[in-house]
């Protein structure tokens, strides 16, 4: 009885979380203006993602921004995590504590702070300000993903590499980086998700000539532009299915590695 109840509870939770997304995905295959009205099976909304100039440009801008910001955040966050981990003095502890502030801080506070700082230095709304804002948002999450991998790593590997004649730089790139690569990749994927999803920082830092998916959606909903809204169903479905594929691939690779390790042992 307890087993059945646990399955029912799990199914109810999953249904509550994913049912709206499933409905959205289903109605992305019809060109009706509203959800609830079915005009027949069609790929028209998906075609609009590639044929409507403004929407296509918005998607391209968002993806390029997410990849660039996430890549730079992965580098900066990894270096920060390594510095914090190997700095056993008070400085490392304070930097680690400070890196948690953007994670728990309200995003609106970060957005307003960035806008004020950029205005102080006369930077204004620009792509540089937008990129820096996304890096401020993503870098702490990369650090939080890399630090656990550093703690799990055998600390003697780095010292052994130095004893065998490797320079500190060689030991970093040939020993430490490969060991913590799963954490770096997880942080990179998390950073991409945060960048794609961000609205607050984008709204306060982006130039007026550039739109991201989040600001595009906000303008479509705010103005009740019926010509813009339906295609967003297809866009949301694409993002959702891409994330599912990425999660499946990551889990399959992790299972394969675990199986190989078990065979070796």
PDB file of N, CA and C in Angstrom, residues 22-93:
ATOM      1  N   UNK A  22       3.516  20.106 -21.309  1.00  0.00           N
ATOM      2  CA  UNK A  22       3.027  19.133 -22.282  1.00  0.00           C
ATOM      3  C   UNK A  22       1.897  19.740 -23.120  1.00  0.00           C
ATOM      4  N   UNK A  23       0.982  20.449 -22.453  1.00  0.00           N
ATOM      5  CA  UNK A  23      -0.119  21.100 -23.179  1.00  0.00           C
ATOM      6  C   UNK A  23       0.438  22.134 -24.157  1.00  0.00           C
ATOM      7  N   UNK A  24       1.415  22.887 -23.704  1.00  0.00           N
ATOM      8  CA  UNK A  24       2.053  23.886 -24.572  1.00  0.00           C
ATOM      9  C   UNK A  24       2.686  23.220 -25.789  1.00  0.00           C
ATOM     10  N   UNK A  25       3.370  22.091 -25.564  1.00  0.00           N
ATOM     11  CA  UNK A  25       4.017  21.382 -26.667  1.00  0.00           C
ATOM     12  C   UNK A  25       2.984  20.825 -27.648  1.00  0.00           C
ATOM     13  N   UNK A  26       1.875  20.314 -27.142  1.00  0.00           N
ATOM     14  CA  UNK A  26       0.829  19.764 -28.017  1.00  0.00           C
ATOM     15  C   UNK A  26       0.257  20.849 -28.919  1.00  0.00           C
ATOM     16  N   UNK A  27      -0.038  22.013 -28.335  1.00  0.00           N
ATOM     17  CA  UNK A  27      -0.643  23.092 -29.119  1.00  0.00           C
ATOM     18  C   UNK A  27       0.375  23.869 -29.944  1.00  0.00           C
ATOM     19  N   UNK A  28       1.660  23.472 -29.853  1.00  0.00           N
ATOM     20  CA  UNK A  28       2.644  24.062 -30.768  1.00  0.00           C
ATOM     21  C   UNK A  28       2.537  23.463 -32.165  1.00  0.00           C
ATOM     22  N   UNK A  29       1.756  22.384 -32.298  1.00  0.00           N
ATOM     23  CA  UNK A  29       1.570  21.730 -33.596  1.00  0.00           C
ATOM     24  C   UNK A  29       0.244  22.123 -34.246  1.00  0.00           C
ATOM     25  N   UNK A  30      -0.298  23.255 -33.854  1.00  0.00           N
ATOM     26  CA  UNK A  30      -1.459  23.822 -34.536  1.00  0.00           C
ATOM     27  C   UNK A  30      -1.285  25.326 -34.591  1.00  0.00           C
ATOM     28  N   UNK A  31      -1.801  25.955 -35.609  1.00  0.00           N
ATOM     29  CA  UNK A  31      -1.584  27.397 -35.796  1.00  0.00           C
ATOM     30  C   UNK A  31      -2.703  28.252 -35.223  1.00  0.00           C
ATOM     31  N   UNK A  32      -3.439  27.743 -34.242  1.00  0.00           N
ATOM     32  CA  UNK A  32      -4.500  28.528 -33.618  1.00  0.00           C
ATOM     33  C   UNK A  32      -3.901  29.661 -32.803  1.00  0.00           C
ATOM     34  N   UNK A  33      -4.639  30.729 -32.677  1.00  0.00           N
ATOM     35  CA  UNK A  33      -4.145  31.910 -31.963  1.00  0.00           C
ATOM     36  C   UNK A  33      -4.129  31.705 -30.460  1.00  0.00           C
ATOM     37  N   UNK A  34      -4.980  30.806 -29.953  1.00  0.00           N
ATOM     38  CA  UNK A  34      -5.081  30.581 -28.508  1.00  0.00           C
ATOM     39  C   UNK A  34      -4.980  29.092 -28.216  1.00  0.00           C
ATOM     40  N   UNK A  35      -4.534  28.783 -26.990  1.00  0.00           N
ATOM     41  CA  UNK A  35      -4.516  27.391 -26.537  1.00  0.00           C
ATOM     42  C   UNK A  35      -5.933  26.982 -26.160  1.00  0.00           C
ATOM     43  N   UNK A  36      -6.352  25.812 -26.634  1.00  0.00           N
ATOM     44  CA  UNK A  36      -7.708  25.343 -26.397  1.00  0.00           C
ATOM     45  C   UNK A  36      -8.502  25.218 -27.680  1.00  0.00           C
ATOM     46  N   UNK A  37      -8.005  25.851 -28.725  1.00  0.00           N
ATOM     47  CA  UNK A  37      -8.652  25.774 -30.028  1.00  0.00           C
ATOM     48  C   UNK A  37      -7.705  25.079 -30.997  1.00  0.00           C
ATOM     49  N   UNK A  38      -8.164  23.942 -31.556  1.00  0.00           N
ATOM     50  CA  UNK A  38      -7.324  23.140 -32.443  1.00  0.00           C
ATOM     51  C   UNK A  38      -7.733  23.359 -33.893  1.00  0.00           C
ATOM     52  N   UNK A  39      -6.811  23.878 -34.695  1.00  0.00           N
ATOM     53  CA  UNK A  39      -7.085  24.163 -36.105  1.00  0.00           C
ATOM     54  C   UNK A  39      -6.492  23.124 -37.048  1.00  0.00           C
ATOM     55  N   UNK A  40      -6.195  21.956 -36.497  1.00  0.00           N
ATOM     56  CA  UNK A  40      -5.588  20.931 -37.334  1.00  0.00           C
ATOM     57  C   UNK A  40      -4.080  20.889 -37.150  1.00  0.00           C
ATOM     58  N   UNK A  41      -3.499  19.719 -37.416  1.00  0.00           N
ATOM     59  CA  UNK A  41      -2.053  19.525 -37.238  1.00  0.00           C
ATOM     60  C   UNK A  41      -1.291  20.371 -38.247  1.00  0.00           C
ATOM     61  N   UNK A  42      -0.276  21.076 -37.743  1.00  0.00           N
ATOM     62  CA  UNK A  42       0.484  21.967 -38.620  1.00  0.00           C
ATOM     63  C   UNK A  42       1.848  22.267 -38.006  1.00  0.00           C
ATOM     64  N   UNK A  43       2.832  22.481 -38.870  1.00  0.00           N
ATOM     65  CA  UNK A  43       4.176  22.896 -38.438  1.00  0.00           C
ATOM     66  C   UNK A  43       4.392  24.395 -38.679  1.00  0.00           C
ATOM     67  N   UNK A  44       3.325  25.137 -38.877  1.00  0.00           N
ATOM     68  CA  UNK A  44       3.443  26.558 -39.206  1.00  0.00           C
ATOM     69  C   UNK A  44       4.183  27.345 -38.133  1.00  0.00           C
ATOM     70  N   UNK A  45       3.907  27.043 -36.862  1.00  0.00           N
ATOM     71  CA  UNK A  45       4.557  27.795 -35.785  1.00  0.00           C
ATOM     72  C   UNK A  45       6.059  27.541 -35.759  1.00  0.00           C
ATOM     73  N   UNK A  46       6.458  26.316 -36.077  1.00  0.00           N
ATOM     74  CA  UNK A  46       7.893  26.007 -36.121  1.00  0.00           C
ATOM     75  C   UNK A  46       8.553  26.671 -37.332  1.00  0.00           C
ATOM     76  N   UNK A  47       7.811  26.800 -38.424  1.00  0.00           N
ATOM     77  CA  UNK A  47       8.342  27.491 -39.601  1.00  0.00           C
ATOM     78  C   UNK A  47       8.580  28.964 -39.292  1.00  0.00           C
ATOM     79  N   UNK A  48       7.712  29.538 -38.454  1.00  0.00           N
ATOM     80  CA  UNK A  48       7.859  30.951 -38.112  1.00  0.00           C
ATOM     81  C   UNK A  48       9.158  31.228 -37.363  1.00  0.00           C
ATOM     82  N   UNK A  49       9.664  30.236 -36.657  1.00  0.00           N
ATOM     83  CA  UNK A  49      10.924  30.414 -35.933  1.00  0.00           C
ATOM     84  C   UNK A  49      12.074  30.704 -36.886  1.00  0.00           C
ATOM     85  N   UNK A  50      11.954  30.266 -38.128  1.00  0.00           N
ATOM     86  CA  UNK A  50      13.021  30.446 -39.111  1.00  0.00           C
ATOM     87  C   UNK A  50      12.677  31.457 -40.193  1.00  0.00           C
ATOM     88  N   UNK A  51      11.411  31.781 -40.332  1.00  0.00           N
ATOM     89  CA  UNK A  51      11.001  32.681 -41.412  1.00  0.00           C
ATOM     90  C   UNK A  51      10.726  34.109 -40.945  1.00  0.00           C
ATOM     91  N   UNK A  52      10.285  34.289 -39.702  1.00  0.00           N
ATOM     92  CA  UNK A  52      10.025  35.628 -39.169  1.00  0.00           C
ATOM     93  C   UNK A  52      11.356  36.250 -38.758  1.00  0.00           C
ATOM     94  N   UNK A  53      11.726  37.340 -39.408  1.00  0.00           N
ATOM     95  CA  UNK A  53      13.052  37.942 -39.234  1.00  0.00           C
ATOM     96  C   UNK A  53      13.336  38.324 -37.784  1.00  0.00           C
ATOM     97  N   UNK A  54      12.395  39.022 -37.142  1.00  0.00           N
ATOM     98  CA  UNK A  54      12.642  39.495 -35.780  1.00  0.00           C
ATOM     99  C   UNK A  54      12.797  38.331 -34.813  1.00  0.00           C
ATOM    100  N   UNK A  55      11.958  37.311 -34.963  1.00  0.00           N
ATOM    101  CA  UNK A  55      12.018  36.160 -34.076  1.00  0.00           C
ATOM    102  C   UNK A  55      13.299  35.371 -34.291  1.00  0.00           C
ATOM    103  N   UNK A  56      13.690  35.175 -35.543  1.00  0.00           N
ATOM    104  CA  UNK A  56      14.918  34.447 -35.845  1.00  0.00           C
ATOM    105  C   UNK A  56      16.139  35.191 -35.290  1.00  0.00           C
ATOM    106  N   UNK A  57      16.150  36.491 -35.453  1.00  0.00           N
ATOM    107  CA  UNK A  57      17.264  37.295 -34.935  1.00  0.00           C
ATOM    108  C   UNK A  57      17.306  37.267 -33.417  1.00  0.00           C
ATOM    109  N   UNK A  58      16.140  37.285 -32.786  1.00  0.00           N
ATOM    110  CA  UNK A  58      16.073  37.230 -31.323  1.00  0.00           C
ATOM    111  C   UNK A  58      16.624  35.917 -30.795  1.00  0.00           C
ATOM    112  N   UNK A  59      16.254  34.815 -31.426  1.00  0.00           N
ATOM    113  CA  UNK A  59      16.748  33.500 -31.006  1.00  0.00           C
ATOM    114  C   UNK A  59      18.258  33.419 -31.173  1.00  0.00           C
ATOM    115  N   UNK A  60      18.758  33.891 -32.305  1.00  0.00           N
ATOM    116  CA  UNK A  60      20.201  33.869 -32.559  1.00  0.00           C
ATOM    117  C   UNK A  60      20.954  34.719 -31.542  1.00  0.00           C
ATOM    118  N   UNK A  61      20.439  35.920 -31.251  1.00  0.00           N
ATOM    119  CA  UNK A  61      21.076  36.788 -30.255  1.00  0.00           C
ATOM    120  C   UNK A  61      21.129  36.120 -28.893  1.00  0.00           C
ATOM    121  N   UNK A  62      20.039  35.477 -28.502  1.00  0.00           N
ATOM    122  CA  UNK A  62      19.958  34.849 -27.185  1.00  0.00           C
ATOM    123  C   UNK A  62      20.913  33.677 -27.063  1.00  0.00           C
ATOM    124  N   UNK A  63      20.962  32.837 -28.102  1.00  0.00           N
ATOM    125  CA  UNK A  63      21.837  31.662 -28.067  1.00  0.00           C
ATOM    126  C   UNK A  63      23.305  32.079 -28.052  1.00  0.00           C
ATOM    127  N   UNK A  64      23.678  33.039 -28.893  1.00  0.00           N
ATOM    128  CA  UNK A  64      25.068  33.506 -28.926  1.00  0.00           C
ATOM    129  C   UNK A  64      25.468  34.132 -27.594  1.00  0.00           C
ATOM    130  N   UNK A  65      24.569  34.921 -27.014  1.00  0.00           N
ATOM    131  CA  UNK A  65      24.842  35.540 -25.717  1.00  0.00           C
ATOM    132  C   UNK A  65      25.008  34.473 -24.646  1.00  0.00           C
ATOM    133  N   UNK A  66      24.131  33.461 -24.639  1.00  0.00           N
ATOM    134  CA  UNK A  66      24.186  32.412 -23.629  1.00  0.00           C
ATOM    135  C   UNK A  66      25.483  31.610 -23.732  1.00  0.00           C
ATOM    136  N   UNK A  67      25.886  31.260 -24.948  1.00  0.00           N
ATOM    137  CA  UNK A  67      27.111  30.481 -25.141  1.00  0.00           C
ATOM    138  C   UNK A  67      28.336  31.294 -24.753  1.00  0.00           C
ATOM    139  N   UNK A  68      28.381  32.550 -25.175  1.00  0.00           N
ATOM    140  CA  UNK A  68      29.531  33.402 -24.864  1.00  0.00           C
ATOM    141  C   UNK A  68      29.632  33.675 -23.365  1.00  0.00           C
ATOM    142  N   UNK A  69      28.519  34.078 -22.760  1.00  0.00           N
ATOM    143  CA  UNK A  69      28.525  34.365 -21.320  1.00  0.00           C
ATOM    144  C   UNK A  69      28.823  33.115 -20.511  1.00  0.00           C
ATOM    145  N   UNK A  70      28.282  31.974 -20.904  1.00  0.00           N
ATOM    146  CA  UNK A  70      28.504  30.728 -20.170  1.00  0.00           C
ATOM    147  C   UNK A  70      29.941  30.247 -20.313  1.00  0.00           C
ATOM    148  N   UNK A  71      30.502  30.398 -21.517  1.00  0.00           N
ATOM    149  CA  UNK A  71      31.889  30.004 -21.708  1.00  0.00           C
ATOM    150  C   UNK A  71      32.849  30.831 -20.866  1.00  0.00           C
ATOM    151  N   UNK A  72      32.665  32.142 -20.874  1.00  0.00           N
ATOM    152  CA  UNK A  72      33.511  33.015 -20.059  1.00  0.00           C
ATOM    153  C   UNK A  72      33.277  32.778 -18.564  1.00  0.00           C
ATOM    154  N   UNK A  73      32.029  32.541 -18.192  1.00  0.00           N
ATOM    155  CA  UNK A  73      31.706  32.266 -16.780  1.00  0.00           C
ATOM    156  C   UNK A  73      32.313  30.948 -16.334  1.00  0.00           C
ATOM    157  N   UNK A  74      32.339  29.946 -17.236  1.00  0.00           N
ATOM    158  CA  UNK A  74      32.935  28.653 -16.906  1.00  0.00           C
ATOM    159  C   UNK A  74      34.431  28.802 -16.630  1.00  0.00           C
ATOM    160  N   UNK A  75      35.103  29.615 -17.457  1.00  0.00           N
ATOM    161  CA  UNK A  75      36.541  29.846 -17.247  1.00  0.00           C
ATOM    162  C   UNK A  75      36.772  30.597 -15.941  1.00  0.00           C
ATOM    163  N   UNK A  76      36.047  31.686 -15.750  1.00  0.00           N
ATOM    164  CA  UNK A  76      36.231  32.513 -14.563  1.00  0.00           C
ATOM    165  C   UNK A  76      35.815  31.756 -13.297  1.00  0.00           C
ATOM    166  N   UNK A  77      34.686  31.055 -13.365  1.00  0.00           N
ATOM    167  CA  UNK A  77      34.215  30.313 -12.197  1.00  0.00           C
ATOM    168  C   UNK A  77      35.130  29.168 -11.827  1.00  0.00           C
ATOM    169  N   UNK A  78      35.702  28.494 -12.832  1.00  0.00           N
ATOM    170  CA  UNK A  78      36.638  27.396 -12.558  1.00  0.00           C
ATOM    171  C   UNK A  78      37.914  27.906 -11.901  1.00  0.00           C
ATOM    172  N   UNK A  79      38.449  29.001 -12.436  1.00  0.00           N
ATOM    173  CA  UNK A  79      39.649  29.595 -11.834  1.00  0.00           C
ATOM    174  C   UNK A  79      39.372  30.063 -10.412  1.00  0.00           C
ATOM    175  N   UNK A  80      38.176  30.664 -10.208  1.00  0.00           N
ATOM    176  CA  UNK A  80      37.809  31.106  -8.866  1.00  0.00           C
ATOM    177  C   UNK A  80      37.666  29.948  -7.902  1.00  0.00           C
ATOM    178  N   UNK A  81      37.067  28.856  -8.346  1.00  0.00           N
ATOM    179  CA  UNK A  81      36.891  27.683  -7.483  1.00  0.00           C
ATOM    180  C   UNK A  81      38.237  27.068  -7.117  1.00  0.00           C
ATOM    181  N   UNK A  82      39.148  26.986  -8.100  1.00  0.00           N
ATOM    182  CA  UNK A  82      40.482  26.440  -7.819  1.00  0.00           C
ATOM    183  C   UNK A  82      41.227  27.338  -6.836  1.00  0.00           C
ATOM    184  N   UNK A  83      41.134  28.660  -7.045  1.00  0.00           N
ATOM    185  CA  UNK A  83      41.791  29.592  -6.131  1.00  0.00           C
ATOM    186  C   UNK A  83      41.241  29.495  -4.720  1.00  0.00           C
ATOM    187  N   UNK A  84      39.920  29.382  -4.598  1.00  0.00           N
ATOM    188  CA  UNK A  84      39.296  29.262  -3.274  1.00  0.00           C
ATOM    189  C   UNK A  84      39.688  27.954  -2.608  1.00  0.00           C
ATOM    190  N   UNK A  85      39.697  26.864  -3.376  1.00  0.00           N
ATOM    191  CA  UNK A  85      39.969  25.538  -2.812  1.00  0.00           C
ATOM    192  C   UNK A  85      41.401  25.423  -2.292  1.00  0.00           C
ATOM    193  N   UNK A  86      42.358  25.959  -3.049  1.00  0.00           N
ATOM    194  CA  UNK A  86      43.763  25.809  -2.659  1.00  0.00           C
ATOM    195  C   UNK A  86      44.247  26.948  -1.764  1.00  0.00           C
ATOM    196  N   UNK A  87      43.418  27.957  -1.551  1.00  0.00           N
ATOM    197  CA  UNK A  87      43.774  29.020  -0.617  1.00  0.00           C
ATOM    198  C   UNK A  87      43.170  28.673   0.742  1.00  0.00           C
ATOM    199  N   UNK A  88      43.965  28.123   1.594  1.00  0.00           N
ATOM    200  CA  UNK A  88      43.468  27.663   2.893  1.00  0.00           C
ATOM    201  C   UNK A  88      43.403  28.780   3.937  1.00  0.00           C
ATOM    202  N   UNK A  89      43.831  29.979   3.561  1.00  0.00           N
ATOM    203  CA  UNK A  89      43.839  31.078   4.513  1.00  0.00           C
ATOM    204  C   UNK A  89      42.481  31.758   4.555  1.00  0.00           C
ATOM    205  N   UNK A  90      42.389  32.832   5.303  1.00  0.00           N
ATOM    206  CA  UNK A  90      41.124  33.537   5.502  1.00  0.00           C
ATOM    207  C   UNK A  90      40.566  34.100   4.202  1.00  0.00           C
ATOM    208  N   UNK A  91      41.464  34.446   3.258  1.00  0.00           N
ATOM    209  CA  UNK A  91      41.011  35.048   2.011  1.00  0.00           C
ATOM    210  C   UNK A  91      40.097  34.085   1.236  1.00  0.00           C
ATOM    211  N   UNK A  92      40.488  32.816   1.169  1.00  0.00           N
ATOM    212  CA  UNK A  92      39.684  31.833   0.451  1.00  0.00           C
ATOM    213  C   UNK A  92      38.297  31.676   1.049  1.00  0.00           C
ATOM    214  N   UNK A  93      38.213  31.700   2.374  1.00  0.00           N
ATOM    215  CA  UNK A  93      36.918  31.547   3.040  1.00  0.00           C
ATOM    216  C   UNK A  93      36.009  32.735   2.754  1.00  0.00           C
TER     217      UNK A  93
END
